[in-house]
Amino acid sequence: MGRKTTTSLMAGAVLTALLALTPLSPTGAGPARTAAVNPVPRVADQGPDRRPAQPFRHPGVLVGGRQLAFVKDRLGAGAEPWNSAFAALRASRYASLDWQPKPRATVECGSASHPDNGCSDERNDSMAAYTDALQWALTHDRRYAHKAITIMDAWSAVIQEHTNSNAQLQTGWSGNNWARAAELVRHTGAGWPAASVDRFATMLRTVYLPELTPGSPRKNGNWELIETDALMGIAVFLDDRGAFDRAVTMWRNRLPAYVYLASDGALPVPPPHAGINGRDALVKYWQGQSDFRDGLAQETCRDFGHTGWGLEAAAQTAETARLQGLDLWAEGRERLVKALEFHTAYDNGAGAPDWLCGGTVKAGLGPAVQLAYNEYHVREGIAMPHTERYVAAHSPFGADYFIGWETLTHTDAP
């Protein structure tokens, strides 16, 4: 069958004064509906970027050179939590030098990965490659560079397509890990042969990009945000400005349709190009939730696990964009801060009020908060008490699908 076509605490005094966020009342009537903080204009109002195209910065997918130098310094000093986080990485199964990749030509993934014909294998192999790439970049032990290259070469020689109902989401999950691993290995002197790099790039361009670029307008929002994240990371690795700009547009359209703010009006922003309009359709799409409050997400009343994936994918995309000189963090500031504070309050133990999901939520964000917490609390100085408590209780964060080792890579990252 043929091939088919992402501690240096900044005082942030000015930002803190300008961006004081509305306190949450998780057990009461919800947050007060004050004026929006630095509201982001809709994409239609923004127009195209006027920035001249700049060369991509490498390494520049989720983790950059300054971050690597910072983490190596912290590890050299035996500092926490980096020391414990790195120990957890090295003790994980993904870090084993005995890891054997299991590539296949067709990865078939149905709903919830049933059937699972290569789905778990691809996700696990891609996470192992990223884990080894991090170990190599932080230790310069060439055994890990070699293992990462071995895994990536195995898949680029074989895979031709993703099929069945979860094909796009599977492509996003694995594509994120592949792009991060490949970017680190290629741009840290690991000795990846040019022919192998080219074959891997061809794999990303012909097997992954065609699944990612259309997006998933009618699916739950975590799908399209994960796909956007992978699209941007792959675009940076490929030095593909068109794909990068497509990812930016997808992010700008989908985040406002995923996290509600009172400034949006009485109803949430409809997902773009989905035909989901009007109160009844939007309430159904928002899992039956009809009372909309600041920070609520489209999948909150589904469960916090999927919601965490959506928020984290938006954050990962913003972090890769930051490394490339584009400040999506500023554009998403109010939505992401309020969403994290809203959800971590319940994850920390607050009871759900009757207006929210019928009074019952399925908590459990998982390792989905470190990047946004580091950006908004550490770099910008915004108070995030619920998220701060969540991070303290749950770190170090490990690996989950397309999220890997972010306590290590992004705690206090410059």
GROMACS .gro file of N, CA and C in nm, residues 91-169:
model
  237
   91ALA      N    1   1.470   0.540   3.543
   91ALA     CA    2   1.417   0.414   3.595
   91ALA      C    3   1.299   0.362   3.515
   92SER      N    4   1.249   0.442   3.421
   92SER     CA    5   1.132   0.402   3.345
   92SER      C    6   1.168   0.299   3.238
   93ARG      N    7   1.067   0.226   3.194
   93ARG     CA    8   1.090   0.127   3.089
   93ARG      C    9   1.132   0.192   2.958
   94TYR      N   10   1.090   0.317   2.936
   94TYR     CA   11   1.124   0.385   2.811
   94TYR      C   12   1.273   0.413   2.799
   95ALA      N   13   1.343   0.415   2.911
   95ALA     CA   14   1.485   0.451   2.911
   95ALA      C   15   1.578   0.332   2.892
   96SER      N   16   1.523   0.213   2.882
   96SER     CA   17   1.607   0.093   2.877
   96SER      C   18   1.683   0.083   2.745
   97LEU      N   19   1.812   0.054   2.755
   97LEU     CA   20   1.893   0.031   2.635
   97LEU      C   21   1.861  -0.102   2.569
   98ASP      N   22   1.780  -0.184   2.635
   98ASP     CA   23   1.735  -0.310   2.576
   98ASP      C   24   1.607  -0.296   2.497
   99TRP      N   25   1.553  -0.175   2.489
   99TRP     CA   26   1.426  -0.152   2.419
   99TRP      C   27   1.437  -0.196   2.273
  100GLN      N   28   1.338  -0.271   2.227
  100GLN     CA   29   1.336  -0.317   2.089
  100GLN      C   30   1.213  -0.259   2.018
  101PRO      N   31   1.233  -0.180   1.913
  101PRO     CA   32   1.119  -0.120   1.843
  101PRO      C   33   1.036  -0.225   1.769
  102LYS      N   34   0.908  -0.193   1.750
  102LYS     CA   35   0.815  -0.285   1.684
  102LYS      C   36   0.740  -0.214   1.572
  103PRO      N   37   0.812  -0.174   1.466
  103PRO     CA   38   0.747  -0.099   1.358
  103PRO      C   39   0.656  -0.188   1.275
  104ARG      N   40   0.562  -0.126   1.207
  104ARG     CA   41   0.478  -0.198   1.110
  104ARG      C   42   0.435  -0.099   1.003
  105ALA      N   43   0.397  -0.153   0.888
  105ALA     CA   44   0.361  -0.069   0.773
  105ALA      C   45   0.230   0.004   0.796
  106THR      N   46   0.131  -0.066   0.849
  106THR     CA   47  -0.001  -0.008   0.872
  106THR      C   48  -0.032  -0.012   1.021
  107VAL      N   49  -0.052   0.103   1.079
  107VAL     CA   50  -0.094   0.113   1.219
  107VAL      C   51  -0.244   0.135   1.219
  108GLU      N   52  -0.319   0.037   1.269
  108GLU     CA   53  -0.465   0.044   1.267
  108GLU      C   54  -0.517   0.068   1.408
  109CYS      N   55  -0.586   0.181   1.426
  109CYS     CA   56  -0.633   0.220   1.559
  109CYS      C   57  -0.780   0.259   1.553
  110GLY      N   58  -0.863   0.179   1.619
  110GLY     CA   59  -1.003   0.214   1.632
  110GLY      C   60  -1.025   0.297   1.757
  111SER      N   61  -1.152   0.323   1.789
  111SER     CA   62  -1.186   0.400   1.907
  111SER      C   63  -1.127   0.337   2.031
  112ALA      N   64  -1.066   0.421   2.117
  112ALA     CA   65  -0.997   0.375   2.238
  112ALA      C   66  -0.893   0.269   2.205
  113SER      N   67  -0.834   0.281   2.086
  113SER     CA   68  -0.731   0.187   2.037
  113SER      C   69  -0.781   0.043   2.034
  114HIS      N   70  -0.907   0.026   1.993
  114HIS     CA   71  -0.961  -0.108   1.967
  114HIS      C   72  -1.015  -0.109   1.824
  115PRO      N   73  -0.951  -0.180   1.731
  115PRO     CA   74  -0.836  -0.266   1.755
  115PRO      C   75  -0.707  -0.187   1.777
  116ASP      N   76  -0.612  -0.254   1.838
  116ASP     CA   77  -0.480  -0.198   1.865
  116ASP      C   78  -0.378  -0.277   1.783
  117ASN      N   79  -0.370  -0.242   1.656
  117ASN     CA   80  -0.274  -0.307   1.568
  117ASN      C   81  -0.157  -0.212   1.544
  118GLY      N   82  -0.068  -0.208   1.642
  118GLY     CA   83   0.049  -0.122   1.635
  118GLY      C   84   0.033   0.011   1.704
  119CYS      N   85  -0.086   0.041   1.758
  119CYS     CA   86  -0.109   0.172   1.819
  119CYS      C   87  -0.022   0.191   1.943
  120SER      N   88  -0.033   0.099   2.037
  120SER     CA   89   0.049   0.109   2.159
  120SER      C   90   0.197   0.097   2.125
  121ASP      N   91   0.231   0.010   2.031
  121ASP     CA   92   0.371  -0.005   1.993
  121ASP      C   93   0.429   0.125   1.940
  122GLU      N   94   0.354   0.193   1.854
  122GLU     CA   95   0.404   0.318   1.797
  122GLU      C   96   0.416   0.426   1.905
  123ARG      N   97   0.313   0.441   1.988
  123ARG     CA   98   0.319   0.542   2.094
  123ARG      C   99   0.436   0.513   2.188
  124ASN      N  100   0.451   0.389   2.226
  124ASN     CA  101   0.558   0.354   2.320
  124ASN      C  102   0.695   0.371   2.258
  125ASP      N  103   0.710   0.330   2.133
  125ASP     CA  104   0.839   0.346   2.067
  125ASP      C  105   0.875   0.493   2.050
  126SER      N  106   0.775   0.575   2.014
  126SER     CA  107   0.804   0.717   1.997
  126SER      C  108   0.840   0.783   2.130
  127MET      N  109   0.774   0.740   2.239
  127MET     CA  110   0.809   0.795   2.371
  127MET      C  111   0.947   0.746   2.414
  128ALA      N  112   0.980   0.622   2.382
  128ALA     CA  113   1.114   0.571   2.413
  128ALA      C  114   1.221   0.650   2.337
  129ALA      N  115   1.193   0.682   2.211
  129ALA     CA  116   1.289   0.760   2.133
  129ALA      C  117   1.309   0.898   2.195
  130TYR      N  118   1.200   0.961   2.239
  130TYR     CA  119   1.213   1.093   2.302
  130TYR      C  120   1.286   1.082   2.435
  131THR      N  121   1.256   0.979   2.512
  131THR     CA  122   1.324   0.959   2.640
  131THR      C  123   1.474   0.940   2.620
  132ASP      N  124   1.512   0.859   2.522
  132ASP     CA  125   1.653   0.839   2.492
  132ASP      C  126   1.718   0.967   2.440
  133ALA      N  127   1.643   1.042   2.359
  133ALA     CA  128   1.698   1.168   2.308
  133ALA      C  129   1.727   1.265   2.422
  134LEU      N  130   1.638   1.271   2.521
  134LEU     CA  131   1.663   1.356   2.637
  134LEU      C  132   1.784   1.307   2.716
  135GLN      N  133   1.792   1.175   2.736
  135GLN     CA  134   1.908   1.123   2.809
  135GLN      C  135   2.038   1.158   2.737
  136TRP      N  136   2.039   1.144   2.606
  136TRP     CA  137   2.157   1.180   2.528
  136TRP      C  138   2.189   1.329   2.543
  137ALA      N  139   2.087   1.414   2.528
  137ALA     CA  140   2.111   1.558   2.531
  137ALA      C  141   2.159   1.605   2.668
  138LEU      N  142   2.119   1.535   2.774
  138LEU     CA  143   2.156   1.577   2.909
  138LEU      C  144   2.284   1.512   2.961
  139THR      N  145   2.323   1.399   2.904
  139THR     CA  146   2.441   1.327   2.954
  139THR      C  147   2.552   1.312   2.852
  140HIS      N  148   2.519   1.323   2.723
  140HIS     CA  149   2.611   1.297   2.612
  140HIS      C  150   2.666   1.154   2.617
  141ASP      N  151   2.586   1.064   2.670
  141ASP     CA  152   2.616   0.921   2.662
  141ASP      C  153   2.563   0.872   2.528
  142ARG      N  154   2.655   0.840   2.437
  142ARG     CA  155   2.617   0.809   2.300
  142ARG      C  156   2.534   0.682   2.287
  143ARG      N  157   2.531   0.601   2.389
  143ARG     CA  158   2.446   0.482   2.382
  143ARG      C  159   2.299   0.522   2.366
  144TYR      N  160   2.261   0.632   2.429
  144TYR     CA  161   2.122   0.675   2.420
  144TYR      C  162   2.093   0.742   2.287
  145ALA      N  163   2.188   0.814   2.234
  145ALA     CA  164   2.171   0.867   2.099
  145ALA      C  165   2.153   0.754   2.000
  146HIS      N  166   2.236   0.652   2.012
  146HIS     CA  167   2.227   0.538   1.921
  146HIS      C  168   2.092   0.468   1.935
  147LYS      N  169   2.043   0.452   2.057
  147LYS     CA  170   1.914   0.385   2.076
  147LYS      C  171   1.801   0.467   2.016
  148ALA      N  172   1.802   0.597   2.037
  148ALA     CA  173   1.698   0.681   1.978
  148ALA      C  174   1.701   0.672   1.826
  149ILE      N  175   1.820   0.676   1.769
  149ILE     CA  176   1.833   0.666   1.623
  149ILE      C  177   1.784   0.531   1.574
  150THR      N  178   1.818   0.425   1.646
  150THR     CA  179   1.775   0.291   1.608
  150THR      C  180   1.623   0.281   1.602
  151ILE      N  181   1.556   0.338   1.702
  151ILE     CA  182   1.409   0.333   1.705
  151ILE      C  183   1.350   0.414   1.590
  152MET      N  184   1.400   0.534   1.569
  152MET     CA  185   1.345   0.618   1.462
  152MET      C  186   1.374   0.559   1.324
  153ASP      N  187   1.493   0.505   1.305
  153ASP     CA  188   1.525   0.443   1.176
  153ASP      C  189   1.437   0.322   1.149
  154ALA      N  190   1.405   0.247   1.253
  154ALA     CA  191   1.321   0.128   1.236
  154ALA      C  192   1.184   0.166   1.182
  155TRP      N  193   1.125   0.270   1.237
  155TRP     CA  194   0.992   0.309   1.194
  155TRP      C  195   0.993   0.378   1.057
  156SER      N  196   1.092   0.462   1.032
  156SER     CA  197   1.094   0.533   0.903
  156SER      C  198   1.116   0.439   0.787
  157ALA      N  199   1.171   0.321   0.813
  157ALA     CA  200   1.193   0.222   0.706
  157ALA      C  201   1.068   0.142   0.673
  158VAL      N  202   0.965   0.151   0.758
  158VAL     CA  203   0.853   0.056   0.746
  158VAL      C  204   0.717   0.123   0.732
  159ILE      N  205   0.685   0.220   0.818
  159ILE     CA  206   0.547   0.268   0.826
  159ILE      C  207   0.503   0.337   0.698
  160GLN      N  208   0.377   0.310   0.661
  160GLN     CA  209   0.319   0.372   0.542
  160GLN      C  210   0.189   0.445   0.569
  161GLU      N  211   0.115   0.405   0.673
  161GLU     CA  212  -0.014   0.470   0.694
  161GLU      C  213  -0.070   0.439   0.832
  162HIS      N  214  -0.167   0.525   0.872
  162HIS     CA  215  -0.252   0.501   0.988
  162HIS      C  216  -0.395   0.485   0.938
  163THR      N  217  -0.467   0.389   0.993
  163THR     CA  218  -0.602   0.363   0.947
  163THR      C  219  -0.698   0.349   1.064
  164ASN      N  220  -0.826   0.343   1.032
  164ASN     CA  221  -0.940   0.324   1.122
  164ASN      C  222  -0.974   0.457   1.191
  165SER      N  223  -1.072   0.456   1.280
  165SER     CA  224  -1.136   0.577   1.329
  165SER      C  225  -1.046   0.667   1.413
  166ASN      N  226  -0.943   0.612   1.475
  166ASN     CA  227  -0.853   0.693   1.558
  166ASN      C  228  -0.724   0.730   1.486
  167ALA      N  229  -0.722   0.720   1.354
  167ALA     CA  230  -0.599   0.742   1.279
  167ALA      C  231  -0.540   0.881   1.305
  168GLN      N  232  -0.624   0.984   1.301
  168GLN     CA  233  -0.571   1.119   1.318
  168GLN      C  234  -0.518   1.142   1.459
  169LEU      N  235  -0.592   1.096   1.559
  169LEU     CA  236  -0.546   1.114   1.697
  169LEU      C  237  -0.417   1.036   1.723
   0.00000   0.00000   0.00000
